[in-house]
Amino acid sequence: MQMTAKYCSNCDHILHADKYHCPICYTDELELMELSGYGEVYSYTKIHAAPKSLAHLAPYFIILVDLAEGLRVTARYQGEDLEIGKRVQLKEVDGRAYVFGDV
Amino acid sequence: MSSVSVIGRGITSFGKKEASIKSMLIQACKAALLEAGRPRIDAVFVGNFGSGTLANQEILGSMLTNELGLGNAPSMKVEGACASGGLAFRQGYQLVKAGEYDTVLVAGAEKMTGSDTATITNAINLAMDNDSSEGASGLTFPGFFGVLANRYMHEYGAEKKHLAMVALKNRTYAMNNPIAQFRKEISMEEIMHARPVTEPLGLFDCSPITDGAAAVVIQKGEGGVEVLASGQASGTPLMQEAKDLLHIPATYESGKRAYEAAGLGPTDIDVVELHDCFSMTEIIAIEELGLFEKGKGWEAVEAGKTKHGGMVPVNTSGGLLSKGHPIGATGIAQIIQIVDQLRGNAVNQVDNARIGLAQNLGGTGAYSIVHLFRKRGA
Ligand SMILES: [Zn+2]
């Protein structure tokens, strides 16, 4: 599964894929960077009270993942068992949302 | 340096109410103006988050000015999510301090229970950055504090029971507050086993949906509880961009700026109202405001240091958790509790309270604002 980030070569700064520009040097010319899609769970929660658009998934896990490349992303986790430090892998991109699962 | 004081306060009861946003605002403002002796009002500021979506109404400033017979006084609505009330107060305070106005009316209100749950959830989610993959992931407001809580417990050894202790303390205070939404006694057992909302947070760890309004009159001079300083800061609205999830930099910075402006520090504070939108948020806030060391807030809660007989009583009104959280009114309601404490006639009065602090948070750390107050003539 493909996952990308943006990269500012002026600042040697990795940015989330949905950024419009570099907030440090203001350049709009960001490079596209391929990510491995592997990471480690920094923390998580299980959401029972979901927004209407995701009510069909509830309860679902939200994780904050430290990616191998150093970027931290908020994502959903499809799986049953979760703990801090667990290794996870990107499984799909649902609309704009990243969905991770077990390695 | 010219002094600025709060010379009148008014507040509605908090809860599920039949009243419209307009009638609640009128009620709270009228009480504040009458208490202040109906001074001439030079400007009106109204803190509100989502009246367009939730109450089908905008132009709150003009509407209120007209209803209160304040002539052509300039007016406006101020929005900063849950910090809207605090931000409105700051606008009024700064303009009086700068000499632009002598006397201003600052109100805050939210009408939430008139909408269905889906509309309310969507409205609250407007206070997140939705043009992002994080917004699309399904992270919710309480979800942010659930993620934070799990890491906090992992990092510092706190347990779910420490979150429950915050909820229990605030409920115990609310039981004495006639305007509070929840005044029924609850046990640790009930809090610990309540329906999960976003684990580890359960129902009692989360502030409710509330209707209500609050208002204060601010005037130059020493005619009331003195406003010593105002500190405000912004922070990232995105969890994935937080440099350290266990810190809320906006809370820290707003506190630091207010302390510096007043020439005071955390040890000078006798009573605190802070933004306990979730039990976890209260623990982070007591650390960020310097009242307790980083990572030790939960120990302070366990040792009873944040209530009467401890070091500094926090949320003696019952807090957002039990007094209720009508979003735009919250910042003003917090200030009213501090004003009452410094006048010596508060619910859950703290003996000899001389300096008070009110902290109002917007979003998950997008805005924070701290005001410091001093007892009249102290
Ligand atoms: Zn750059």
XYZ file of C-alpha atoms and ligand atoms in Angstrom:
482
model
C 0.000 0.000 0.000
C 1.395 3.340 -1.023
C 1.906 6.158 1.408
C 3.489 9.509 0.670
C 4.690 12.589 2.460
C 5.912 15.959 1.241
C 9.465 17.116 1.600
C 10.971 20.597 1.644
C 14.526 20.408 0.323
C 15.254 24.002 1.438
C 14.599 23.097 5.059
C 15.270 19.320 5.017
C 11.809 19.010 6.533
C 9.272 16.154 6.106
C 5.656 17.295 6.019
C 2.307 15.516 6.053
C 0.982 14.741 2.575
C -1.919 17.196 2.912
C 0.260 20.280 3.514
C -0.033 23.100 0.989
C 3.345 24.718 1.563
C 6.363 24.719 3.883
C 5.493 26.810 6.969
C 9.196 27.543 7.573
C 10.419 28.916 4.202
C 6.969 29.354 2.553
C 7.894 27.530 -0.625
C 5.071 25.871 -2.540
C 7.529 23.589 -4.305
C 7.461 20.523 -2.128
C 8.762 17.190 -3.348
C 6.737 14.028 -3.072
C 8.335 11.414 -0.858
C 7.509 7.702 -0.726
C 7.000 6.265 2.730
C 7.437 2.633 3.756
C 4.096 2.562 5.573
C 5.675 0.890 8.619
C 5.587 2.368 12.072
C 5.142 1.989 15.788
C 2.105 2.920 17.886
C 2.852 5.970 20.062
C -0.621 5.924 21.615
C -4.226 5.016 20.845
C -7.843 5.142 21.906
C -10.957 3.115 21.183
C -13.752 5.426 20.044
C -17.266 4.373 20.994
C -19.034 7.694 20.356
C -18.335 8.145 16.639
C -19.221 10.934 14.211
C -22.266 10.108 12.074
C -20.185 9.344 8.971
C -18.228 6.634 10.817
C -20.946 5.328 13.125
C -21.064 2.052 11.160
C -17.443 1.342 12.179
C -17.849 2.072 15.910
C -16.246 1.128 18.127
C -12.989 1.703 16.245
C -9.383 2.352 17.195
C -7.555 5.601 16.490
C -3.781 5.379 16.634
C -0.975 7.869 16.577
C 1.839 6.161 14.649
C 5.528 7.025 14.555
C 6.511 6.135 10.993
C 9.939 4.726 10.217
C 10.790 7.934 8.319
C 10.183 10.081 11.405
C 6.759 11.463 10.629
C 3.905 10.990 13.128
C 0.408 10.373 11.717
C -3.096 9.941 13.073
C -4.816 6.895 11.585
C -7.398 4.173 12.125
C -6.367 0.667 13.147
C -8.129 -2.449 11.898
C -7.434 -5.173 14.428
C -8.314 -6.325 17.899
C -5.258 -6.022 20.088
C -3.374 -2.827 20.523
C -0.686 -1.597 22.829
C 1.789 1.235 22.873
C 4.930 0.305 20.949
C 3.205 -2.243 18.698
C 4.541 -2.418 15.107
C 1.917 -1.654 12.484
C 1.701 -1.369 8.715
C -0.463 0.686 6.355
C -3.253 -1.470 4.904
C -5.427 0.971 2.981
C -6.284 4.606 2.410
C -10.006 5.187 2.945
C -10.784 8.511 1.294
C -8.159 10.662 2.986
C -7.855 8.437 6.058
C -4.939 6.072 6.661
C -5.888 2.619 7.908
C -3.204 0.504 9.593
C -3.132 -3.141 10.630
C -0.761 -5.682 12.053
C 2.588 -6.300 10.350
C -0.988 51.934 35.262
C -4.742 52.178 35.352
C -6.696 49.398 37.071
C -9.527 47.441 35.485
C -12.232 45.728 37.533
C -15.187 43.390 37.208
C -18.098 45.324 38.698
C -21.051 43.073 37.876
C -21.808 39.446 37.049
C -24.833 37.490 35.915
C -25.390 33.866 34.968
C -28.245 31.546 34.023
C -28.616 28.041 35.341
C -26.762 25.480 33.195
C -28.376 22.397 31.685
C -30.987 21.407 29.144
C -33.162 24.505 28.894
C -36.238 25.591 26.976
C -34.909 29.152 26.709
C -33.538 30.552 23.422
C -29.989 31.867 23.114
C -31.372 35.407 22.986
C -33.408 35.083 26.162
C -30.532 33.433 28.039
C -28.172 36.229 26.992
C -30.664 38.890 28.072
C -31.152 37.205 31.448
C -27.426 36.931 32.224
C -26.590 40.443 30.962
C -29.481 42.085 32.793
C -28.332 40.561 36.084
C -24.756 41.755 35.475
C -25.856 45.271 34.476
C -28.250 45.653 37.416
C -25.594 44.486 39.847
C -23.167 47.021 38.352
C -25.778 49.793 38.794
C -26.620 50.071 35.097
C -23.538 52.037 33.993
C -23.291 53.489 30.497
C -21.913 50.706 28.289
C -19.293 51.701 25.705
C -19.042 48.331 23.897
C -20.413 44.792 23.914
C -18.493 41.544 23.261
C -20.257 38.198 22.977
C -18.361 34.902 23.138
C -20.073 32.174 21.149
C -18.924 29.157 19.181
C -21.701 27.810 17.005
C -24.909 29.820 17.185
C -25.261 29.698 13.408
C -25.282 25.901 13.334
C -26.774 25.178 16.753
C -29.240 28.016 17.335
C -29.916 29.229 13.802
C -28.816 32.710 14.808
C -25.896 35.071 14.205
C -25.411 38.830 14.892
C -25.538 38.141 18.634
C -23.732 41.413 19.415
C -26.199 43.692 17.688
C -29.211 41.699 18.837
C -28.142 41.881 22.458
C -27.216 45.574 22.331
C -30.658 46.331 20.943
C -32.536 44.177 23.449
C -30.690 45.729 26.376
C -31.332 49.293 25.180
C -27.631 50.084 24.880
C -28.158 52.465 21.966
C -25.490 52.411 19.281
C -22.717 50.910 21.403
C -20.305 48.955 19.176
C -20.695 45.188 19.516
C -19.363 41.938 18.102
C -19.257 38.187 18.471
C -15.937 36.514 19.289
C -15.269 32.895 18.259
C -12.478 30.659 19.520
C -14.207 27.282 19.981
C -14.502 26.510 23.713
C -12.306 29.539 24.475
C -14.785 31.977 22.892
C -15.897 33.390 26.252
C -12.360 33.932 27.509
C -11.354 35.576 24.241
C -14.365 37.915 24.409
C -13.399 38.892 27.952
C -9.841 39.606 26.815
C -11.034 41.936 24.033
C -13.080 43.941 26.506
C -10.343 43.982 29.136
C -7.620 45.104 26.730
C -9.683 47.947 25.306
C -10.572 49.237 28.772
C -6.953 48.935 29.863
C -5.849 50.794 26.724
C -8.230 53.633 27.561
C -10.455 53.170 24.528
C -13.544 52.409 26.652
C -14.523 53.036 30.267
C -17.116 50.299 30.687
C -17.851 47.213 28.596
C -20.285 44.334 28.772
C -18.883 40.869 28.015
C -21.253 37.956 27.601
C -20.991 34.352 26.505
C -23.668 31.875 25.505
C -24.400 28.613 23.776
C -27.654 26.897 22.908
C -26.796 23.241 22.288
C -29.671 20.982 23.270
C -32.014 22.303 20.585
C -30.218 20.184 17.947
C -29.999 16.439 17.414
C -26.836 14.623 18.460
C -25.461 14.287 14.917
C -25.769 18.058 14.351
C -24.079 18.769 17.677
C -21.249 16.300 16.967
C -20.700 17.850 13.542
C -20.763 21.363 15.001
C -18.188 20.451 17.648
C -15.975 18.834 15.024
C -15.825 22.205 13.249
C -13.287 23.075 15.947
C -10.803 20.621 14.410
C -8.729 21.009 11.250
C -10.928 19.035 8.872
C -8.813 19.691 5.775
C -6.384 16.943 6.796
C -5.992 13.163 6.845
C -6.324 13.366 10.616
C -9.777 14.885 10.301
C -10.756 12.085 7.923
C -9.446 9.344 10.229
C -12.377 9.624 12.612
C -10.506 11.216 15.485
C -13.005 13.071 17.667
C -12.564 15.692 20.350
C -12.818 13.262 23.236
C -10.712 10.905 21.101
C -7.749 13.282 21.274
C -7.848 13.234 25.065
C -8.262 9.446 25.049
C -5.036 9.090 23.037
C -3.322 11.577 25.338
C -4.575 9.756 28.458
C -3.256 6.374 27.345
C 0.204 7.812 26.676
C 0.166 9.823 29.921
C -0.626 6.703 31.929
C 2.049 4.748 30.053
C 4.647 7.448 30.614
C 3.977 8.494 34.215
C 2.259 5.539 35.879
C -1.134 7.158 36.382
C -4.232 4.953 36.266
C -7.845 5.319 35.186
C -8.803 5.837 38.830
C -6.885 9.128 38.849
C -9.042 10.423 36.034
C -12.067 9.323 38.040
C -10.804 11.252 41.077
C -10.923 14.465 39.040
C -14.497 13.742 37.953
C -15.523 12.903 41.522
C -13.961 16.072 42.973
C -15.707 18.283 40.431
C -19.040 16.532 40.963
C -18.677 16.973 44.713
C -18.152 20.717 44.202
C -21.079 20.948 41.759
C -23.428 19.436 44.329
C -23.240 22.774 46.191
C -23.648 24.932 43.075
C -27.282 25.883 42.396
C -26.614 26.635 38.700
C -24.773 23.357 37.976
C -26.127 20.861 35.452
C -25.259 17.768 37.525
C -25.815 17.933 41.288
C -26.525 14.293 42.007
C -23.987 12.426 44.092
C -21.959 9.775 42.251
C -19.470 7.172 43.480
C -15.992 6.229 42.245
C -17.528 2.898 41.322
C -20.092 4.505 38.992
C -17.462 6.718 37.370
C -15.042 3.819 36.844
C -17.691 1.588 35.279
C -19.563 4.151 33.216
C -20.192 3.691 29.517
C -16.902 4.141 27.582
C -16.757 7.154 25.259
C -13.176 7.004 24.071
C -11.105 4.619 26.137
C -9.865 5.118 28.792
C -12.362 7.984 29.100
C -15.897 7.136 30.162
C -19.067 9.161 30.386
C -18.114 11.024 33.590
C -14.680 11.916 32.214
C -16.367 14.036 29.518
C -18.108 17.402 29.799
C -21.775 17.387 28.783
C -23.929 19.181 26.196
C -25.309 22.262 27.903
C -27.392 25.407 27.398
C -26.491 28.541 29.313
C -25.272 32.130 29.320
C -23.042 34.264 31.539
C -22.062 37.937 31.569
C -19.776 40.393 33.343
C -19.345 44.162 33.335
C -15.749 45.416 33.194
C -14.863 48.988 34.143
C -11.724 51.070 34.548
C -10.833 51.814 38.140
C -10.821 49.877 41.365
C -14.542 49.413 41.813
C -14.546 45.614 41.960
C -12.459 42.484 41.659
C -9.353 43.625 39.830
C -8.245 42.054 36.535
C -4.472 41.797 36.879
C -3.469 40.289 33.550
C -4.532 38.468 30.428
C -2.336 35.931 28.605
C -3.307 34.239 25.374
C -1.608 31.725 23.058
C -2.344 29.502 20.069
C -1.265 25.949 19.412
C -1.629 23.328 16.688
C -5.151 22.021 16.140
C -3.681 18.722 14.853
C -2.733 15.834 17.150
C -0.214 14.510 14.633
C 1.641 17.823 14.673
C 1.969 18.144 18.447
C 5.693 18.188 19.240
C 5.032 16.407 22.528
C 1.535 15.036 22.994
C 1.813 15.244 26.786
C 2.174 19.017 26.659
C -0.424 21.583 25.621
C 1.876 24.494 24.762
C -0.963 27.012 24.401
C -1.933 26.393 28.025
C 1.662 26.741 29.202
C 2.330 29.904 27.174
C -0.912 31.643 28.103
C -0.161 30.991 31.769
C 3.414 32.197 31.453
C 2.331 35.400 29.713
C -0.287 36.155 32.371
C 2.078 35.393 35.268
C 4.766 37.635 33.768
C 2.375 40.501 33.082
C 1.100 40.376 36.666
C 4.504 39.760 38.250
C 3.098 36.640 39.889
C 3.800 32.917 39.814
C 1.922 29.670 40.419
C 2.584 29.733 44.169
C 0.700 33.036 44.475
C -2.576 31.526 43.287
C -5.249 30.797 45.906
C -8.040 29.454 43.704
C -8.286 28.188 40.115
C -10.988 27.571 37.538
C -9.507 25.709 34.590
C -10.718 23.997 31.468
C -11.687 20.441 32.440
C -13.478 19.563 29.196
C -12.209 16.080 30.075
C -10.797 14.774 33.356
C -7.468 14.240 31.577
C -7.396 17.880 30.477
C -7.529 19.047 34.098
C -4.462 16.978 34.991
C -2.501 18.359 32.026
C -3.616 21.918 32.828
C -2.485 21.867 36.472
C 0.936 20.825 35.180
C 1.115 23.334 32.312
C 0.065 26.179 34.612
C 2.996 25.331 36.871
C 0.835 24.389 39.854
C 2.417 20.925 39.878
C 5.434 19.339 38.249
C 5.132 17.740 34.779
C 4.040 14.134 35.116
C 3.000 14.569 38.734
C -0.415 16.129 38.322
C -2.102 12.779 38.951
C -0.211 12.390 42.227
C -1.407 15.842 43.299
C -4.985 14.793 42.543
C -4.562 11.564 44.493
C -3.104 13.445 47.468
C -6.076 15.841 47.494
C -3.891 18.842 46.690
C -6.408 20.255 44.188
C -9.288 20.603 46.629
C -10.130 22.333 49.896
C -7.524 21.556 52.523
C -4.918 20.837 49.823
C -2.604 23.240 48.007
C -4.912 25.033 45.595
C -8.607 24.235 45.060
C -9.358 23.680 41.353
C -12.785 24.044 39.753
C -14.755 24.865 42.890
C -17.757 25.597 40.655
C -17.927 21.946 39.618
C -15.977 22.640 36.435
C -17.090 21.913 32.911
C -17.506 18.259 33.883
C -20.347 18.821 36.334
C -21.353 22.493 36.217
C -21.812 22.001 32.477
C -20.186 23.326 29.312
C -22.303 25.726 27.226
C -19.317 26.349 24.967
C -19.378 30.149 24.490
C -20.490 30.797 28.078
C -17.818 28.668 29.733
C -14.987 31.224 29.788
C -17.245 33.837 31.390
C -18.727 31.348 33.863
C -15.192 30.440 35.011
C -14.413 34.128 35.563
C -17.654 34.536 37.534
C -16.663 31.726 39.899
C -13.275 33.402 40.476
C -14.942 36.798 40.990
C -17.294 35.214 43.536
C -14.352 33.566 45.297
C -12.513 36.893 45.538
C -15.637 38.640 46.785
C -15.889 35.981 49.475
C -19.385 34.790 48.575
C -18.731 31.817 46.268
C -20.166 28.331 46.422
C -17.386 26.228 47.950
C -15.724 29.405 49.185
C -11.957 29.163 49.707
C -10.877 30.889 52.934
C -8.925 34.112 52.438
C -8.783 33.797 48.655
C -6.823 36.800 47.389
C -5.539 35.849 43.910
C -7.513 33.755 41.420
C -6.741 32.258 38.009
C -9.140 31.346 35.199
C -7.957 29.258 32.219
C -10.096 28.673 29.145
C -9.037 26.232 26.388
C -10.279 26.125 22.793
C -10.188 22.952 20.734
C -7.578 20.381 21.708
C -5.054 23.124 22.408
C -5.742 25.478 19.506
C -6.344 28.411 21.855
C -5.717 29.011 25.520
C -6.298 32.089 27.609
C -5.448 32.815 31.223
C -6.749 35.694 33.329
C -5.496 36.619 36.781
C -7.631 38.438 39.328
C -7.124 40.085 42.718
C -9.546 40.667 45.566
C -10.689 44.281 45.772
C -8.249 46.354 47.823
C -6.001 43.344 48.538
Zn 10.945 24.951 3.799
